[in-house]
Amino acid sequence: MDYTKLQLAIESFVKKSKSNAAYSDEIWSERKERRDFYQGFTKQKLLAMTEEEFLAYISKLWSMLIWGNKKYVVDKLIADNGFQQVKKQLVELLYGSAPMEKRWDDFLKNVKGLGPATMSELLTYVNPDEYVIFNKTTVLCFAYLAIPGMPKYNYQYTGKKYVEVCNVAKEISRVMAAAGIDDTDLLAVDYFLWDEVLPFAEKMATDGAEQAMTAPTKPVTSKESKSLHEEIKEKIVTIGELLGFESRAEVKITVGAVVDAVWEAKIGNMGKAIYVFEVQSKGSIDSLILNLKKAQNNAAVQAVVAVADENQLAKIMQESRGVIDEKDLRTWDVEDVLAVYDALVRAHESINKLALVPESF
């Protein structure tokens, strides 16, 4: 860790807190209110929740700010996993006796639709002395503080990595306490990172300097390749949803062709426009080209898009010649997908904070 950067950030944080005490008190009070709300739940209370109570429980999370219609997200979560299963797994994650590494990995394995940001936020509220929020902000801030090995892809957000991140946050908490700051649990560390470190971290990320601090590049295993494929597919689906499309994964688009993702837009009573996406992470690209070619047999399909890294896209363009007209094939680099996803998430979080549309809409 770069302790010089950390000390400078803490000094600035203390100075700003004193010069604008009203703002600092307001922000910190909001965090304590959230902590008190979630600490008001027990294993029994969580297991006994109705779906309406569960909606209120999930809706208060910062990780849900991306969604204007949170009921849609909760309904999908319940449909995909089963309500009792979601509650059971949450109880084990938040209150279980197994080591955190195992509880974290088991939850990710058994529950679809709640990721590291939501998991860690709940853990932080329930036990802020032990657990810190682990999201894009944390990763950017830790990279700025020269903490290596920060995850870039979802499959790298493991239980082992979460324990490492919590230990780093505890060290930051120790340095904050030594500087005379009173509240230094890991919820306070998150406040410090978000308020003081993040602006510098975002500038560094814009400059591209954070690359050296992310998890080192190494050959991707078959398991990691599959996980990365699923992550990119899910992000494409989410991007479509945020843009207002009916967006789905694993869709049978025509006879003999199940594609990774589609965006669908209804055009009044005239029909629909469909955009098809196939993701390539490793291995043969023949099936991708064949699926996109078959998808074009559906008259509603307006465009077919191959999604892969720069090297794979070059191969796709070369091997698709004579099979798919070059003017009909779009390509999307996975790095651009990740960047668009992050930008849309930030935009929707900011807009939804304004509460322009009532939640019941």
Tab-separated table of C-alpha atoms in Angstrom:
chain	number	residue	atom	x	y	z
A	1	MET	CA	0.000	0.000	0.000
A	2	ASP	CA	1.166	3.528	-0.754
A	3	TYR	CA	1.042	4.971	2.771
A	4	THR	CA	2.068	8.416	1.550
A	5	LYS	CA	-1.022	8.643	-0.652
A	6	LEU	CA	-3.139	7.230	2.177
A	7	GLN	CA	-1.850	9.746	4.737
A	8	LEU	CA	-2.385	12.672	2.355
A	9	ALA	CA	-5.929	11.492	1.642
A	10	ILE	CA	-6.687	11.128	5.367
A	11	GLU	CA	-5.333	14.614	6.103
A	12	SER	CA	-7.512	16.061	3.360
A	13	PHE	CA	-10.511	14.060	4.584
A	14	VAL	CA	-10.114	15.364	8.151
A	15	LYS	CA	-9.713	18.943	6.934
A	16	LYS	CA	-12.812	18.754	4.721
A	17	SER	CA	-14.842	17.109	7.492
A	18	LYS	CA	-14.020	19.976	9.850
A	19	SER	CA	-14.635	22.722	7.291
A	20	ASN	CA	-17.986	21.267	6.206
A	21	ALA	CA	-19.196	19.478	9.316
A	22	ALA	CA	-22.867	19.648	8.327
A	23	TYR	CA	-22.239	17.741	5.099
A	24	SER	CA	-20.047	15.148	6.825
A	25	ASP	CA	-22.588	14.613	9.591
A	26	GLU	CA	-25.381	14.177	7.037
A	27	ILE	CA	-23.477	11.604	4.994
A	28	TRP	CA	-22.302	9.693	8.043
A	29	SER	CA	-25.814	9.763	9.584
A	30	GLU	CA	-27.212	8.202	6.412
A	31	ARG	CA	-24.712	5.365	6.701
A	32	LYS	CA	-25.572	4.779	10.362
A	33	GLU	CA	-29.280	4.739	9.537
A	34	ARG	CA	-28.674	2.042	6.931
A	35	ARG	CA	-26.522	0.077	9.371
A	36	ASP	CA	-29.204	0.307	12.087
A	37	PHE	CA	-31.923	-0.776	9.650
A	38	TYR	CA	-30.116	-3.927	8.561
A	39	GLN	CA	-28.896	-4.761	12.051
A	40	GLY	CA	-32.551	-4.762	13.061
A	41	PHE	CA	-32.915	-8.086	11.236
A	42	THR	CA	-32.160	-11.496	12.694
A	43	LYS	CA	-31.955	-14.913	11.074
A	44	GLN	CA	-35.554	-15.601	12.071
A	45	LYS	CA	-36.846	-12.231	10.876
A	46	LEU	CA	-35.131	-12.607	7.513
A	47	LEU	CA	-36.471	-16.126	7.002
A	48	ALA	CA	-39.993	-14.968	7.907
A	49	MET	CA	-40.014	-12.041	5.449
A	50	THR	CA	-42.791	-11.775	2.897
A	51	GLU	CA	-41.977	-10.836	-0.678
A	52	GLU	CA	-43.137	-7.272	0.024
A	53	GLU	CA	-40.847	-7.030	3.044
A	54	PHE	CA	-37.998	-8.499	1.039
A	55	LEU	CA	-38.521	-5.824	-1.634
A	56	ALA	CA	-38.146	-3.128	1.033
A	57	TYR	CA	-35.078	-4.913	2.422
A	58	ILE	CA	-33.316	-5.034	-0.943
A	59	SER	CA	-34.507	-1.658	-2.245
A	60	LYS	CA	-32.606	0.345	0.389
A	61	LEU	CA	-29.221	-0.867	-0.852
A	62	TRP	CA	-26.896	1.447	-2.759
A	63	SER	CA	-26.228	-1.420	-5.165
A	64	MET	CA	-29.885	-1.203	-6.240
A	65	LEU	CA	-29.652	2.459	-7.276
A	66	ILE	CA	-28.973	1.362	-10.834
A	67	TRP	CA	-32.584	0.174	-11.120
A	68	GLY	CA	-35.531	2.546	-11.253
A	69	ASN	CA	-37.974	-0.354	-10.990
A	70	LYS	CA	-36.574	-2.410	-8.118
A	71	LYS	CA	-39.625	-4.666	-7.988
A	72	TYR	CA	-38.705	-5.944	-11.436
A	73	VAL	CA	-35.267	-6.936	-10.126
A	74	VAL	CA	-36.654	-8.624	-7.001
A	75	ASP	CA	-39.345	-10.481	-8.947
A	76	LYS	CA	-36.684	-11.802	-11.344
A	77	LEU	CA	-34.438	-12.775	-8.440
A	78	ILE	CA	-37.247	-14.777	-6.854
A	79	ALA	CA	-38.278	-16.349	-10.160
A	80	ASP	CA	-34.718	-17.417	-10.955
A	81	ASN	CA	-33.837	-18.822	-7.528
A	82	GLY	CA	-36.986	-19.434	-5.487
A	83	PHE	CA	-37.874	-17.180	-2.559
A	84	GLN	CA	-37.023	-19.648	0.202
A	85	GLN	CA	-33.669	-20.429	-1.404
A	86	VAL	CA	-32.731	-16.740	-1.589
A	87	LYS	CA	-33.592	-16.188	2.088
A	88	LYS	CA	-31.823	-19.355	3.196
A	89	GLN	CA	-28.644	-18.431	1.333
A	90	LEU	CA	-28.737	-14.851	2.655
A	91	VAL	CA	-29.003	-16.124	6.222
A	92	GLU	CA	-26.009	-18.394	5.693
A	93	LEU	CA	-23.978	-15.576	4.105
A	94	LEU	CA	-24.777	-12.998	6.777
A	95	TYR	CA	-25.030	-15.099	9.930
A	96	GLY	CA	-23.413	-18.447	9.111
A	97	SER	CA	-20.604	-20.000	11.137
A	98	ALA	CA	-18.457	-21.209	8.209
A	99	PRO	CA	-15.386	-19.139	7.213
A	100	MET	CA	-16.276	-16.079	5.156
A	101	GLU	CA	-14.376	-17.368	2.139
A	102	LYS	CA	-16.662	-20.420	1.944
A	103	ARG	CA	-19.873	-18.509	2.706
A	104	TRP	CA	-19.048	-15.998	-0.037
A	105	ASP	CA	-18.233	-18.594	-2.685
A	106	ASP	CA	-21.253	-20.747	-1.783
A	107	PHE	CA	-23.597	-17.779	-2.132
A	108	LEU	CA	-22.216	-16.812	-5.541
A	109	LYS	CA	-22.566	-20.418	-6.654
A	110	ASN	CA	-26.137	-20.869	-5.405
A	111	VAL	CA	-27.842	-17.506	-6.013
A	112	LYS	CA	-28.214	-15.887	-9.417
A	113	GLY	CA	-28.801	-12.132	-9.556
A	114	LEU	CA	-27.097	-10.838	-6.395
A	115	GLY	CA	-23.411	-10.141	-6.875
A	116	PRO	CA	-20.413	-8.988	-4.825
A	117	ALA	CA	-21.568	-5.366	-4.476
A	118	THR	CA	-24.890	-6.372	-2.897
A	119	MET	CA	-23.405	-9.208	-0.843
A	120	SER	CA	-20.642	-7.065	0.627
A	121	GLU	CA	-22.947	-4.114	1.295
A	122	LEU	CA	-25.236	-6.315	3.384
A	123	LEU	CA	-22.251	-7.833	5.190
A	124	THR	CA	-20.897	-4.366	5.979
A	125	TYR	CA	-24.169	-3.199	7.484
A	126	VAL	CA	-24.578	-6.371	9.542
A	127	ASN	CA	-20.963	-6.435	10.799
A	128	PRO	CA	-19.050	-3.245	9.910
A	129	ASP	CA	-16.116	-4.161	12.143
A	130	GLU	CA	-15.271	-7.157	9.963
A	131	TYR	CA	-16.542	-6.553	6.440
A	132	VAL	CA	-16.186	-3.795	3.866
A	133	ILE	CA	-18.148	-2.950	0.742
A	134	PHE	CA	-16.484	-4.585	-2.267
A	135	ASN	CA	-17.494	-2.960	-5.533
A	136	LYS	CA	-16.070	-0.970	-8.440
A	137	THR	CA	-15.384	1.979	-6.126
A	138	THR	CA	-13.354	-0.215	-3.767
A	139	VAL	CA	-11.354	-1.659	-6.645
A	140	LEU	CA	-10.561	1.766	-8.115
A	141	CYS	CA	-9.596	3.238	-4.739
A	142	PHE	CA	-7.393	0.301	-3.769
A	143	ALA	CA	-5.673	0.454	-7.147
A	144	TYR	CA	-4.997	4.161	-6.558
A	145	LEU	CA	-3.461	3.272	-3.184
A	146	ALA	CA	-1.127	0.853	-5.007
A	147	ILE	CA	-2.739	-2.318	-3.683
A	148	PRO	CA	-2.054	-4.921	-6.393
A	149	GLY	CA	-4.184	-7.769	-7.665
A	150	MET	CA	-7.530	-5.980	-7.754
A	151	PRO	CA	-10.166	-7.912	-9.751
A	152	LYS	CA	-11.218	-6.868	-13.220
A	153	TYR	CA	-13.756	-9.582	-14.042
A	154	ASN	CA	-16.532	-11.040	-11.928
A	155	TYR	CA	-14.933	-14.470	-11.599
A	156	GLN	CA	-12.032	-12.769	-9.781
A	157	TYR	CA	-14.341	-11.531	-6.991
A	158	THR	CA	-13.795	-14.696	-4.957
A	159	GLY	CA	-14.229	-15.339	-1.263
A	160	LYS	CA	-10.458	-15.434	-0.878
A	161	LYS	CA	-10.123	-12.027	-2.540
A	162	TYR	CA	-12.919	-10.596	-0.373
A	163	VAL	CA	-11.107	-11.660	2.799
A	164	GLU	CA	-7.934	-9.987	1.462
A	165	VAL	CA	-9.862	-6.790	0.696
A	166	CYS	CA	-11.393	-6.743	4.194
A	167	ASN	CA	-7.924	-7.094	5.725
A	168	VAL	CA	-6.655	-4.156	3.670
A	169	ALA	CA	-9.677	-2.108	4.767
A	170	LYS	CA	-8.862	-2.916	8.403
A	171	GLU	CA	-5.350	-1.576	7.883
A	172	ILE	CA	-6.797	1.628	6.413
A	173	SER	CA	-9.109	1.802	9.441
A	174	ARG	CA	-6.078	1.474	11.755
A	175	VAL	CA	-4.281	4.358	10.012
A	176	MET	CA	-7.428	6.492	10.163
A	177	ALA	CA	-7.751	5.856	13.897
A	178	ALA	CA	-4.088	6.748	14.421
A	179	ALA	CA	-4.825	10.070	12.688
A	180	GLY	CA	-7.412	10.864	15.350
A	181	ILE	CA	-10.605	9.966	13.455
A	182	ASP	CA	-13.279	8.729	15.877
A	183	ASP	CA	-15.464	6.483	13.700
A	184	THR	CA	-13.217	4.018	11.900
A	185	ASP	CA	-15.221	0.851	11.311
A	186	LEU	CA	-15.223	-0.463	7.747
A	187	LEU	CA	-18.395	1.442	6.892
A	188	ALA	CA	-16.443	4.586	7.772
A	189	VAL	CA	-13.587	3.334	5.584
A	190	ASP	CA	-16.049	3.060	2.688
A	191	TYR	CA	-17.179	6.644	3.332
A	192	PHE	CA	-13.548	7.814	3.316
A	193	LEU	CA	-12.793	5.952	0.082
A	194	TRP	CA	-15.930	7.196	-1.646
A	195	ASP	CA	-15.619	10.809	-0.545
A	196	GLU	CA	-11.875	11.422	-0.630
A	197	VAL	CA	-10.037	8.768	-2.644
A	198	LEU	CA	-12.461	8.028	-5.469
A	199	PRO	CA	-12.001	11.310	-7.419
A	200	PHE	CA	-8.244	10.665	-7.661
A	201	ALA	CA	-8.819	6.980	-8.438
A	202	GLU	CA	-11.203	7.815	-11.280
A	203	LYS	CA	-8.687	10.223	-12.785
A	204	MET	CA	-6.021	7.525	-12.612
A	205	ALA	CA	-8.399	5.058	-14.256
A	206	THR	CA	-9.120	7.548	-17.032
A	207	ASP	CA	-5.400	7.887	-17.619
A	208	GLY	CA	-5.099	4.098	-17.766
A	209	ALA	CA	-2.591	3.928	-14.925
A	210	GLU	CA	-4.657	1.468	-12.898
A	211	GLN	CA	-3.889	-1.413	-15.250
A	212	ALA	CA	-0.761	-2.337	-13.354
A	213	MET	CA	-2.780	-2.801	-10.164
A	214	THR	CA	-5.431	-5.138	-11.537
A	215	ALA	CA	-5.117	-8.899	-11.381
A	216	PRO	CA	-2.124	-9.914	-13.523
A	217	THR	CA	-2.710	-11.177	-17.024
A	218	LYS	CA	-2.187	-14.920	-17.350
A	219	PRO	CA	-3.543	-17.708	-19.533
A	220	VAL	CA	-7.283	-18.069	-18.960
A	221	THR	CA	-8.405	-21.527	-17.876
A	222	SER	CA	-11.456	-23.214	-19.387
A	223	LYS	CA	-13.409	-22.551	-16.190
A	224	GLU	CA	-12.414	-18.879	-16.182
A	225	SER	CA	-13.241	-18.603	-19.879
A	226	LYS	CA	-16.729	-19.948	-19.217
A	227	SER	CA	-17.172	-17.530	-16.305
A	228	LEU	CA	-15.997	-14.612	-18.436
A	229	HIS	CA	-18.373	-15.662	-21.224
A	230	GLU	CA	-21.280	-15.646	-18.746
A	231	GLU	CA	-20.242	-12.280	-17.320
A	232	ILE	CA	-20.074	-10.542	-20.699
A	233	LYS	CA	-23.398	-12.097	-21.701
A	234	GLU	CA	-25.051	-10.886	-18.482
A	235	LYS	CA	-23.628	-7.394	-18.933
A	236	ILE	CA	-24.983	-7.214	-22.492
A	237	VAL	CA	-28.406	-8.210	-21.176
A	238	THR	CA	-28.207	-5.561	-18.440
A	239	ILE	CA	-27.069	-2.875	-20.895
A	240	GLY	CA	-30.097	-3.702	-23.041
A	241	GLU	CA	-32.420	-3.453	-20.037
A	242	LEU	CA	-30.940	-0.113	-18.998
A	243	LEU	CA	-31.426	1.174	-22.545
A	244	GLY	CA	-35.100	0.198	-22.427
A	245	PHE	CA	-35.070	-2.972	-24.533
A	246	GLU	CA	-36.673	-6.239	-23.580
A	247	SER	CA	-33.386	-8.012	-23.048
A	248	ARG	CA	-32.843	-11.755	-22.562
A	249	ALA	CA	-30.115	-14.369	-22.583
A	250	GLU	CA	-30.066	-17.791	-24.246
A	251	VAL	CA	-32.805	-17.149	-26.789
A	252	LYS	CA	-33.910	-19.466	-29.588
A	253	ILE	CA	-33.945	-16.979	-32.422
A	254	THR	CA	-34.714	-19.389	-35.256
A	255	VAL	CA	-34.645	-23.107	-35.991
A	256	GLY	CA	-31.329	-24.529	-34.783
A	257	ALA	CA	-29.972	-21.265	-33.379
A	258	VAL	CA	-29.879	-20.351	-29.679
A	259	VAL	CA	-27.985	-17.074	-29.294
A	260	ASP	CA	-26.302	-15.622	-26.224
A	261	ALA	CA	-28.414	-12.479	-25.939
A	262	VAL	CA	-31.045	-10.422	-27.725
A	263	TRP	CA	-32.352	-6.887	-27.408
A	264	GLU	CA	-35.932	-6.579	-28.550
A	265	ALA	CA	-37.978	-3.449	-29.197
A	266	LYS	CA	-41.683	-3.490	-30.048
A	267	ILE	CA	-42.761	-1.014	-32.709
A	268	GLY	CA	-46.368	-0.199	-31.912
A	269	ASN	CA	-48.626	-2.828	-33.448
A	270	MET	CA	-46.326	-3.269	-36.443
A	271	GLY	CA	-43.979	-5.877	-34.994
A	272	LYS	CA	-40.570	-5.835	-33.397
A	273	ALA	CA	-36.912	-5.104	-34.050
A	274	ILE	CA	-34.363	-7.593	-32.706
A	275	TYR	CA	-30.619	-7.249	-32.193
A	276	VAL	CA	-28.654	-10.471	-31.719
A	277	PHE	CA	-25.410	-10.918	-29.771
A	278	GLU	CA	-22.995	-13.844	-29.690
A	279	VAL	CA	-20.078	-13.809	-27.251
A	280	GLN	CA	-16.748	-15.482	-28.008
A	281	SER	CA	-14.238	-15.920	-25.204
A	282	LYS	CA	-12.177	-18.937	-26.239
A	283	GLY	CA	-12.049	-21.826	-28.705
A	284	SER	CA	-13.599	-22.328	-32.139
A	285	ILE	CA	-15.555	-19.473	-33.672
A	286	ASP	CA	-17.399	-21.646	-36.191
A	287	SER	CA	-20.505	-22.011	-34.036
A	288	LEU	CA	-20.635	-18.258	-33.409
A	289	ILE	CA	-20.575	-17.498	-37.133
A	290	LEU	CA	-23.134	-20.196	-37.863
A	291	ASN	CA	-25.495	-18.932	-35.146
A	292	LEU	CA	-25.283	-15.353	-36.402
A	293	LYS	CA	-25.884	-16.514	-39.960
A	294	LYS	CA	-28.953	-18.513	-38.898
A	295	ALA	CA	-30.229	-15.562	-36.852
A	296	GLN	CA	-30.381	-13.501	-40.023
A	297	ASN	CA	-33.119	-15.845	-41.269
A	298	ASN	CA	-35.428	-14.182	-38.736
A	299	ALA	CA	-36.907	-11.206	-40.567
A	300	ALA	CA	-37.166	-9.181	-37.348
A	301	VAL	CA	-33.397	-9.299	-36.796
A	302	GLN	CA	-31.966	-5.892	-37.647
A	303	ALA	CA	-28.331	-6.584	-36.768
A	304	VAL	CA	-26.082	-9.406	-35.583
A	305	VAL	CA	-23.188	-8.573	-33.262
A	306	ALA	CA	-20.088	-10.615	-32.479
A	307	VAL	CA	-18.609	-9.822	-29.074
A	308	ALA	CA	-15.003	-10.794	-28.283
A	309	ASP	CA	-11.544	-9.419	-27.582
A	310	GLU	CA	-9.556	-7.621	-30.262
A	311	ASN	CA	-7.705	-10.716	-31.470
A	312	GLN	CA	-10.813	-12.883	-31.633
A	313	LEU	CA	-12.755	-10.191	-33.484
A	314	ALA	CA	-10.088	-10.059	-36.172
A	315	LYS	CA	-10.409	-13.831	-36.653
A	316	ILE	CA	-14.206	-13.612	-36.711
A	317	MET	CA	-14.137	-10.940	-39.410
A	318	GLN	CA	-11.713	-12.994	-41.477
A	319	GLU	CA	-13.485	-16.348	-41.157
A	320	SER	CA	-16.970	-14.898	-41.642
A	321	ARG	CA	-16.158	-13.536	-45.096
A	322	GLY	CA	-18.330	-15.228	-47.662
A	323	VAL	CA	-20.687	-16.472	-44.928
A	324	ILE	CA	-22.011	-13.205	-43.494
A	325	ASP	CA	-21.915	-9.970	-45.464
A	326	GLU	CA	-19.393	-7.636	-43.862
A	327	LYS	CA	-21.936	-4.801	-43.822
A	328	ASP	CA	-24.369	-6.967	-41.834
A	329	LEU	CA	-21.938	-8.051	-39.133
A	330	ARG	CA	-21.229	-5.729	-36.214
A	331	THR	CA	-18.386	-6.286	-33.763
A	332	TRP	CA	-18.121	-5.189	-30.122
A	333	ASP	CA	-14.907	-5.423	-28.118
A	334	VAL	CA	-15.401	-6.898	-24.627
A	335	GLU	CA	-13.441	-3.988	-23.132
A	336	ASP	CA	-15.986	-1.612	-24.640
A	337	VAL	CA	-18.829	-3.728	-23.233
A	338	LEU	CA	-17.338	-3.413	-19.737
A	339	ALA	CA	-16.786	0.331	-20.164
A	340	VAL	CA	-20.340	0.914	-21.446
A	341	TYR	CA	-21.755	-1.163	-18.597
A	342	ASP	CA	-19.837	0.819	-15.973
A	343	ALA	CA	-20.809	4.154	-17.527
A	344	LEU	CA	-24.495	3.235	-17.750
A	345	VAL	CA	-24.523	1.991	-14.167
A	346	ARG	CA	-23.038	5.260	-12.933
A	347	ALA	CA	-25.480	7.293	-15.025
A	348	HIS	CA	-28.524	5.396	-13.789
A	349	GLU	CA	-27.348	5.536	-10.184
A	350	SER	CA	-27.013	9.318	-10.446
A	351	ILE	CA	-30.386	9.787	-12.158
A	352	ASN	CA	-32.249	7.432	-9.840
A	353	LYS	CA	-30.949	9.330	-6.800
A	354	LEU	CA	-33.159	12.186	-8.014
A	355	ALA	CA	-36.259	9.978	-7.557
A	356	LEU	CA	-37.924	11.574	-10.592
A	357	VAL	CA	-40.298	8.635	-11.094
A	358	PRO	CA	-42.312	7.170	-8.190
A	359	GLU	CA	-41.237	3.637	-7.293
A	360	SER	CA	-44.751	2.298	-7.982
A	361	PHE	CA	-44.513	3.168	-11.693
